[in-house]
Amino acid sequence: MPSETELIQRYFVFEQGRADVIQGIGDDGAVVMPPAGQELVASVDTLVEGVHFLPGIEPGAIGHKALAVNLSDLAAMGAEPAWASLALTLPEVDEVWLRDFSRGLKALAQTYGVALIGGDLTRGPLSMTIQVLGFVPRGAALYRSGAQPGDRIFVTGSVGDAGLGLAVLQGRLELPSDAAAYLSSRLHRPAPRIEAALALRGCASAAIDVSDGLALDLERLLAASRVGATVELTQLPLSPAARAAFTTPIDWSQILTAGDDYELLFTVAPERAGAMEKAFDAIAGGATEIGHIEATPGLRCTLEGHAHARPRRAGYDHFAQP
Ligand code: ADP
Ligand code: MG
């Protein structure tokens, strides 16, 4: 049986090529050098088996997603990711599982130039906690609280895919195999919107990532900014696979409350919209305007201009009563 140190060496020490890591894995703490004049942004998230992923999911996807959800939080702050640490709890040492998990994590880390600088390994029910650190130029962080009446509301990529992917996985929805595969990859391998985040610096007035459903996350942004909004449902960006999931009419409540998309939801003052749209020409997945900010608090939805009921269920909340 390999020792804890051997396991860490085997699965979590990899080439990262960052000159700002002075001491990575191997000592009691990591030492890094933040760039002069920048602010550090920190975020942490835990994934628990049975809560955030179903037992039996490919370990590579778990490794990817555990990091992706954290990078998505940094993206929502307009931050460039730099360093991560991983606290991993395993029921037993399964080297095939560890190899695949670490490959998924490493591939995403290397895509965004993120160094894994430390962590912890413990025995217990399967769960993992990743902390990420990134930076933004002084004063450039994006907050939930900056939206103003008159601002335009945008969302990157497409919404509702991950929730539909889960429905396919749980046998609640049947789709052609290519649409099913696309939706399942959106659920299991979300792409953190880092490039979009960097393009939003200096353009967006407020931002949040969509992890618990568009309606709930937009309401969080509205509450933090002390404003309201109207969203036109027919403008919500749906992927071709999501459209294939609905024989008309579209279940807007499902789209508004589905979690796990990890898109960025952001607001832009009208005078900045031109600059933002120009910056987004080069961003894969783009961004779509879905509504606007108003002074009256609360979220209002319209369908082709007519008032539409708010979704029955708000979105995902671990502690809400069913
Ligand atoms: P300590 O007992 O001093 O906390 P550990 O034996 O837990 O140290 O860890 C040894 C080194 O390996 C530390 O630098 C720690 O950050 C790193 N490490 C431990 N577990 C992980 C992991 N799952 N991923 C990455 N690095 C890890
Ligand atoms: Mg330790």
Short mmCIF file of C-alpha atoms and ligand atoms in Angstrom, two decimals:
data_model
loop_
_atom_site.label_atom_id
_atom_site.label_comp_id
_atom_site.label_asym_id
_atom_site.label_seq_id
_atom_site.Cartn_x
_atom_site.Cartn_y
_atom_site.Cartn_z
CA MET A 1 0.00 0.00 0.00
CA PRO A 2 1.57 3.35 -1.02
CA SER A 3 2.07 5.93 1.73
CA GLU A 4 0.18 9.23 1.81
CA THR A 5 3.32 11.02 0.61
CA GLU A 6 3.72 8.59 -2.30
CA LEU A 7 0.08 9.08 -3.32
CA ILE A 8 0.45 12.87 -3.27
CA GLN A 9 3.67 12.62 -5.27
CA ARG A 10 2.12 10.24 -7.79
CA TYR A 11 -1.19 12.02 -8.41
CA PHE A 12 -0.96 15.62 -7.36
CA VAL A 13 2.52 16.85 -8.19
CA PHE A 14 2.58 17.95 -11.82
CA GLU A 15 4.28 20.41 -14.13
CA GLN A 16 2.76 23.85 -13.72
CA GLY A 17 5.31 26.30 -15.04
CA ARG A 18 4.41 29.22 -12.79
CA ALA A 19 7.31 31.39 -11.67
CA ASP A 20 5.17 32.87 -8.88
CA VAL A 21 5.08 29.58 -6.91
CA ILE A 22 8.02 29.82 -4.53
CA GLN A 23 7.12 26.69 -2.55
CA GLY A 24 4.43 24.34 -3.84
CA ILE A 25 3.46 20.88 -2.58
CA GLY A 26 5.88 19.37 -0.06
CA ASP A 27 6.16 21.72 2.90
CA ASP A 28 3.77 22.69 5.69
CA GLY A 29 2.44 25.55 3.64
CA ALA A 30 2.69 26.93 0.12
CA VAL A 31 4.43 30.22 -0.59
CA VAL A 32 3.37 32.28 -3.60
CA MET A 33 4.15 35.75 -4.88
CA PRO A 34 1.10 37.82 -5.89
CA PRO A 35 1.84 40.36 -8.65
CA ALA A 36 2.48 43.89 -7.45
CA GLY A 37 -0.53 46.18 -7.55
CA GLN A 38 -3.11 43.42 -7.84
CA GLU A 39 -5.77 42.28 -5.40
CA LEU A 40 -6.06 38.61 -4.39
CA VAL A 41 -9.42 36.91 -4.88
CA ALA A 42 -10.11 33.71 -2.89
CA SER A 43 -12.96 31.23 -3.26
CA VAL A 44 -13.65 27.74 -1.90
CA ASP A 45 -16.20 25.06 -2.80
CA THR A 46 -16.93 21.52 -1.63
CA LEU A 47 -18.35 18.66 -3.71
CA VAL A 48 -19.95 15.77 -1.82
CA GLU A 49 -20.84 12.43 -3.39
CA GLY A 50 -24.62 12.03 -3.60
CA VAL A 51 -25.18 15.78 -3.25
CA HIS A 52 -23.10 17.34 -6.05
CA PHE A 53 -22.44 14.26 -8.14
CA LEU A 54 -24.06 10.86 -8.39
CA PRO A 55 -22.16 7.76 -7.27
CA GLY A 56 -20.64 6.04 -10.30
CA ILE A 57 -19.78 9.22 -12.25
CA GLU A 58 -16.50 9.00 -14.11
CA PRO A 59 -13.74 10.17 -11.70
CA GLY A 60 -12.12 12.31 -14.43
CA ALA A 61 -15.33 14.34 -14.64
CA ILE A 62 -15.37 14.77 -10.85
CA GLY A 63 -11.78 16.08 -10.93
CA HIS A 64 -12.67 18.46 -13.73
CA LYS A 65 -15.86 19.71 -12.13
CA ALA A 66 -14.39 20.16 -8.65
CA LEU A 67 -11.93 22.67 -10.10
CA ALA A 68 -14.31 24.11 -12.71
CA VAL A 69 -16.91 25.26 -10.16
CA ASN A 70 -14.20 27.12 -8.27
CA LEU A 71 -12.75 28.71 -11.40
CA SER A 72 -16.29 29.80 -12.26
CA ASP A 73 -16.47 31.71 -8.97
CA LEU A 74 -13.20 33.48 -9.78
CA ALA A 75 -14.55 34.26 -13.26
CA ALA A 76 -17.62 35.84 -11.67
CA MET A 77 -15.26 38.17 -9.78
CA GLY A 78 -13.37 39.08 -12.95
CA ALA A 79 -10.28 37.35 -11.57
CA GLU A 80 -7.51 35.53 -13.38
CA PRO A 81 -6.94 32.15 -11.65
CA ALA A 82 -3.45 31.33 -10.39
CA TRP A 83 -3.28 28.79 -7.55
CA ALA A 84 -5.41 26.03 -6.07
CA SER A 85 -5.31 23.66 -3.12
CA LEU A 86 -7.26 20.45 -2.72
CA ALA A 87 -8.56 18.75 0.43
CA LEU A 88 -9.62 15.27 -0.64
CA THR A 89 -11.48 12.74 1.51
CA LEU A 90 -11.58 9.17 0.19
CA PRO A 91 -13.31 6.08 1.61
CA GLU A 92 -10.33 3.93 0.52
CA VAL A 93 -7.20 4.13 -1.62
CA ASP A 94 -8.30 3.25 -5.15
CA GLU A 95 -5.42 4.08 -7.46
CA VAL A 96 -7.45 3.74 -10.66
CA TRP A 97 -9.93 6.27 -9.24
CA LEU A 98 -7.11 8.58 -8.08
CA ARG A 99 -5.37 8.43 -11.46
CA ASP A 100 -8.52 9.34 -13.38
CA PHE A 101 -9.61 12.00 -10.89
CA SER A 102 -6.20 13.68 -10.96
CA ARG A 103 -6.08 13.55 -14.78
CA GLY A 104 -9.39 15.43 -15.00
CA LEU A 105 -8.24 18.01 -12.49
CA LYS A 106 -4.79 18.39 -14.02
CA ALA A 107 -6.07 18.84 -17.59
CA LEU A 108 -8.31 21.73 -16.55
CA ALA A 109 -5.63 23.24 -14.29
CA GLN A 110 -3.12 23.20 -17.12
CA THR A 111 -5.63 24.68 -19.60
CA TYR A 112 -5.91 27.77 -17.41
CA GLY A 113 -2.35 27.80 -16.07
CA VAL A 114 -3.46 27.05 -12.51
CA ALA A 115 -0.87 25.55 -10.15
CA LEU A 116 -1.93 23.01 -7.51
CA ILE A 117 0.10 24.24 -4.56
CA GLY A 118 -1.08 22.05 -1.69
CA GLY A 119 -3.84 20.15 -0.05
CA ASP A 120 -4.77 17.41 2.33
CA LEU A 121 -5.67 13.74 2.06
CA THR A 122 -8.00 12.09 4.57
CA ARG A 123 -10.13 8.97 4.88
CA GLY A 124 -13.93 9.23 5.08
CA PRO A 125 -17.02 9.58 2.85
CA LEU A 126 -16.02 10.77 -0.65
CA SER A 127 -15.82 14.56 -0.84
CA MET A 128 -13.43 17.21 -2.02
CA THR A 129 -12.86 20.86 -1.22
CA ILE A 130 -10.86 23.08 -3.52
CA GLN A 131 -9.72 26.56 -2.72
CA VAL A 132 -8.66 28.78 -5.60
CA LEU A 133 -6.76 32.04 -5.55
CA GLY A 134 -6.56 34.50 -8.39
CA PHE A 135 -5.99 38.19 -8.92
CA VAL A 136 -7.46 41.31 -10.42
CA PRO A 137 -5.90 44.73 -11.00
CA ARG A 138 -6.61 46.99 -8.03
CA GLY A 139 -10.25 48.12 -8.09
CA ALA A 140 -11.20 45.96 -11.09
CA ALA A 141 -13.05 43.13 -9.31
CA LEU A 142 -16.66 42.55 -10.40
CA TYR A 143 -19.24 42.43 -7.61
CA ARG A 144 -22.87 41.36 -7.40
CA SER A 145 -23.72 44.77 -6.01
CA GLY A 146 -22.94 47.13 -8.90
CA ALA A 147 -26.07 46.92 -11.09
CA GLN A 148 -27.97 50.19 -11.74
CA PRO A 149 -31.44 50.84 -13.21
CA GLY A 150 -31.15 51.01 -17.00
CA ASP A 151 -28.27 48.49 -17.17
CA ARG A 152 -28.66 45.71 -19.71
CA ILE A 153 -28.53 42.06 -18.52
CA PHE A 154 -26.52 39.43 -20.39
CA VAL A 155 -25.68 35.76 -19.94
CA THR A 156 -22.80 33.86 -21.56
CA GLY A 157 -23.22 30.61 -23.56
CA SER A 158 -26.55 28.87 -23.05
CA VAL A 159 -28.72 28.13 -20.03
CA GLY A 160 -30.58 25.05 -18.83
CA ASP A 161 -28.27 22.48 -20.41
CA ALA A 162 -26.88 20.92 -17.23
CA GLY A 163 -30.33 20.48 -15.69
CA LEU A 164 -31.52 18.73 -18.84
CA GLY A 165 -28.33 16.62 -18.80
CA LEU A 166 -29.26 15.48 -15.29
CA ALA A 167 -32.81 14.66 -16.44
CA VAL A 168 -31.37 12.48 -19.24
CA LEU A 169 -29.02 10.77 -16.79
CA GLN A 170 -31.85 10.05 -14.37
CA GLY A 171 -34.05 8.62 -17.15
CA ARG A 172 -36.62 11.44 -16.91
CA LEU A 173 -35.91 12.62 -20.46
CA GLU A 174 -35.11 10.76 -23.67
CA LEU A 175 -33.18 12.41 -26.49
CA PRO A 176 -31.18 11.45 -29.59
CA SER A 177 -27.71 10.30 -28.52
CA ASP A 178 -25.81 13.36 -29.81
CA ALA A 179 -28.08 15.78 -27.92
CA ALA A 180 -27.90 13.57 -24.82
CA ALA A 181 -24.09 13.47 -25.03
CA TYR A 182 -23.86 17.25 -25.39
CA LEU A 183 -26.12 17.88 -22.38
CA SER A 184 -24.29 15.33 -20.28
CA SER A 185 -20.92 16.96 -21.10
CA ARG A 186 -22.39 20.32 -20.04
CA LEU A 187 -23.33 18.72 -16.71
CA HIS A 188 -20.06 16.86 -16.15
CA ARG A 189 -17.44 19.05 -17.77
CA PRO A 190 -18.55 22.66 -17.42
CA ALA A 191 -16.16 25.17 -19.00
CA PRO A 192 -15.39 28.01 -16.58
CA ARG A 193 -15.91 31.32 -18.40
CA ILE A 194 -12.48 32.75 -17.64
CA GLU A 195 -11.91 34.47 -21.01
CA ALA A 196 -15.34 36.08 -20.77
CA ALA A 197 -14.55 37.26 -17.24
CA LEU A 198 -11.37 39.01 -18.32
CA ALA A 199 -13.24 40.68 -21.20
CA LEU A 200 -15.81 41.99 -18.70
CA ARG A 201 -13.31 43.93 -16.60
CA GLY A 202 -14.02 47.59 -17.11
CA CYS A 203 -17.30 46.81 -18.96
CA ALA A 204 -19.64 45.01 -16.55
CA SER A 205 -21.32 46.81 -13.67
CA ALA A 206 -22.10 43.56 -11.78
CA ALA A 207 -21.60 39.81 -12.26
CA ILE A 208 -22.46 36.42 -10.74
CA ASP A 209 -22.02 32.88 -11.99
CA VAL A 210 -25.11 30.76 -12.63
CA SER A 211 -24.64 27.77 -10.34
CA ASP A 212 -28.06 27.39 -8.72
CA GLY A 213 -30.37 28.44 -11.57
CA LEU A 214 -30.73 31.65 -13.56
CA ALA A 215 -33.71 32.97 -11.54
CA LEU A 216 -32.13 32.41 -8.12
CA ASP A 217 -28.70 33.71 -9.10
CA LEU A 218 -30.18 36.77 -10.81
CA GLU A 219 -32.25 37.44 -7.67
CA ARG A 220 -29.04 37.31 -5.62
CA LEU A 221 -27.45 39.91 -7.89
CA LEU A 222 -30.61 42.07 -7.74
CA ALA A 223 -30.74 41.88 -3.94
CA ALA A 224 -27.05 42.78 -3.62
CA SER A 225 -27.53 45.74 -5.98
CA ARG A 226 -30.90 46.76 -4.40
CA VAL A 227 -32.62 46.83 -7.80
CA GLY A 228 -35.09 44.73 -9.81
CA ALA A 229 -35.22 43.38 -13.36
CA THR A 230 -37.39 42.24 -16.21
CA VAL A 231 -36.25 39.24 -18.23
CA GLU A 232 -37.82 38.33 -21.56
CA LEU A 233 -37.99 34.53 -21.62
CA THR A 234 -37.89 34.15 -25.41
CA GLN A 235 -34.46 35.84 -25.35
CA LEU A 236 -32.87 33.20 -23.07
CA PRO A 237 -30.10 31.46 -25.03
CA LEU A 238 -30.96 27.77 -25.46
CA SER A 239 -28.60 25.28 -27.09
CA PRO A 240 -29.94 23.23 -30.03
CA ALA A 241 -29.90 20.19 -27.72
CA ALA A 242 -32.03 22.01 -25.14
CA ARG A 243 -34.49 23.06 -27.84
CA ALA A 244 -34.72 19.42 -28.94
CA ALA A 245 -35.69 18.50 -25.36
CA PHE A 246 -38.94 20.45 -25.54
CA THR A 247 -41.89 19.78 -27.76
CA THR A 248 -43.54 23.23 -27.62
CA PRO A 249 -44.20 24.94 -25.33
CA ILE A 250 -40.78 25.32 -23.69
CA ASP A 251 -40.86 24.71 -19.92
CA TRP A 252 -39.42 28.09 -18.89
CA SER A 253 -39.68 27.19 -15.24
CA GLN A 254 -37.29 24.28 -15.85
CA ILE A 255 -34.84 26.56 -17.71
CA LEU A 256 -34.97 29.28 -15.03
CA THR A 257 -34.43 26.94 -12.09
CA ALA A 258 -31.94 24.41 -13.49
CA GLY A 259 -28.57 24.64 -11.74
CA ASP A 260 -25.00 23.72 -12.63
CA ASP A 261 -24.63 25.72 -15.86
CA TYR A 262 -21.67 27.83 -14.66
CA GLU A 263 -22.38 30.58 -17.15
CA LEU A 264 -21.75 34.22 -16.23
CA LEU A 265 -24.71 36.50 -15.67
CA PHE A 266 -23.74 40.17 -15.81
CA THR A 267 -25.03 43.69 -16.24
CA VAL A 268 -23.62 46.45 -18.41
CA ALA A 269 -24.41 50.18 -18.36
CA PRO A 270 -25.84 51.26 -21.75
CA GLU A 271 -22.80 53.42 -22.56
CA ARG A 272 -20.46 50.44 -22.02
CA ALA A 273 -22.49 47.94 -24.07
CA GLY A 274 -20.70 48.73 -27.34
CA ALA A 275 -17.27 48.09 -25.81
CA MET A 276 -18.52 44.90 -24.17
CA GLU A 277 -20.02 43.52 -27.38
CA LYS A 278 -16.79 44.29 -29.23
CA ALA A 279 -14.72 42.51 -26.56
CA PHE A 280 -17.08 39.52 -26.82
CA ASP A 281 -16.52 39.08 -30.57
CA ALA A 282 -13.51 36.95 -29.68
CA ILE A 283 -15.17 34.98 -26.85
CA ALA A 284 -16.35 31.43 -27.59
CA GLY A 285 -20.03 30.99 -26.73
CA GLY A 286 -20.58 34.77 -26.74
CA ALA A 287 -23.19 36.48 -24.58
CA THR A 288 -26.90 37.16 -25.09
CA GLU A 289 -28.96 40.08 -23.80
CA ILE A 290 -31.90 38.76 -21.76
CA GLY A 291 -33.39 41.80 -20.02
CA HIS A 292 -32.73 44.99 -18.14
CA ILE A 293 -32.35 46.35 -14.63
CA GLU A 294 -35.12 48.47 -13.09
CA ALA A 295 -35.46 50.46 -9.86
CA THR A 296 -38.46 48.43 -8.61
CA PRO A 297 -37.10 45.46 -6.59
CA GLY A 298 -37.84 41.89 -7.64
CA LEU A 299 -37.56 39.73 -10.74
CA ARG A 300 -40.28 39.96 -13.38
CA CYS A 301 -40.47 37.65 -16.38
CA THR A 302 -42.22 38.34 -19.67
CA LEU A 303 -43.08 36.01 -22.54
CA GLU A 304 -43.21 37.95 -25.80
CA GLY A 305 -43.84 41.07 -23.75
CA HIS A 306 -46.67 39.65 -21.60
CA ALA A 307 -46.22 39.08 -17.87
CA HIS A 308 -45.28 35.47 -17.08
CA ALA A 309 -45.44 33.77 -13.70
CA ARG A 310 -42.23 33.37 -11.70
CA PRO A 311 -40.99 29.77 -11.53
CA ARG A 312 -42.66 27.64 -8.84
CA ARG A 313 -39.33 26.58 -7.40
CA ALA A 314 -36.67 29.25 -6.97
CA GLY A 315 -33.54 27.18 -7.69
CA TYR A 316 -31.14 25.02 -5.79
CA ASP A 317 -30.70 25.74 -2.08
CA HIS A 318 -29.11 23.14 0.20
CA PHE A 319 -30.98 24.29 3.28
CA ALA A 320 -34.38 25.33 1.89
CA GLN A 321 -37.39 23.27 3.00
CA PRO A 322 -38.79 21.14 0.14
P1 ADP B 1 0.88 18.18 6.97
O1 ADP B 1 0.72 16.92 7.74
O2 ADP B 1 2.04 19.02 7.36
O3 ADP B 1 -0.40 18.95 6.83
P2 ADP B 1 0.53 16.59 4.63
O4 ADP B 1 1.26 15.31 4.86
O5 ADP B 1 -0.93 16.64 4.81
O6 ADP B 1 1.26 17.74 5.47
O7 ADP B 1 0.86 17.09 3.15
C1 ADP B 1 2.19 17.10 2.67
C2 ADP B 1 2.27 18.05 1.50
O8 ADP B 1 1.44 17.57 0.46
C3 ADP B 1 1.77 19.45 1.83
O9 ADP B 1 2.57 20.36 1.11
C4 ADP B 1 0.36 19.44 1.33
O10 ADP B 1 -0.04 20.75 0.96
C5 ADP B 1 0.45 18.53 0.13
N1 ADP B 1 -0.82 17.77 -0.12
C6 ADP B 1 -1.45 16.93 0.73
N2 ADP B 1 -2.56 16.40 0.16
C7 ADP B 1 -2.64 16.94 -1.07
C8 ADP B 1 -3.56 16.82 -2.14
N3 ADP B 1 -4.66 16.03 -2.09
N4 ADP B 1 -3.33 17.56 -3.27
C9 ADP B 1 -2.26 18.36 -3.33
N5 ADP B 1 -1.35 18.50 -2.39
C10 ADP B 1 -1.52 17.82 -1.25
MG MG B 2 -2.21 17.50 6.34
#
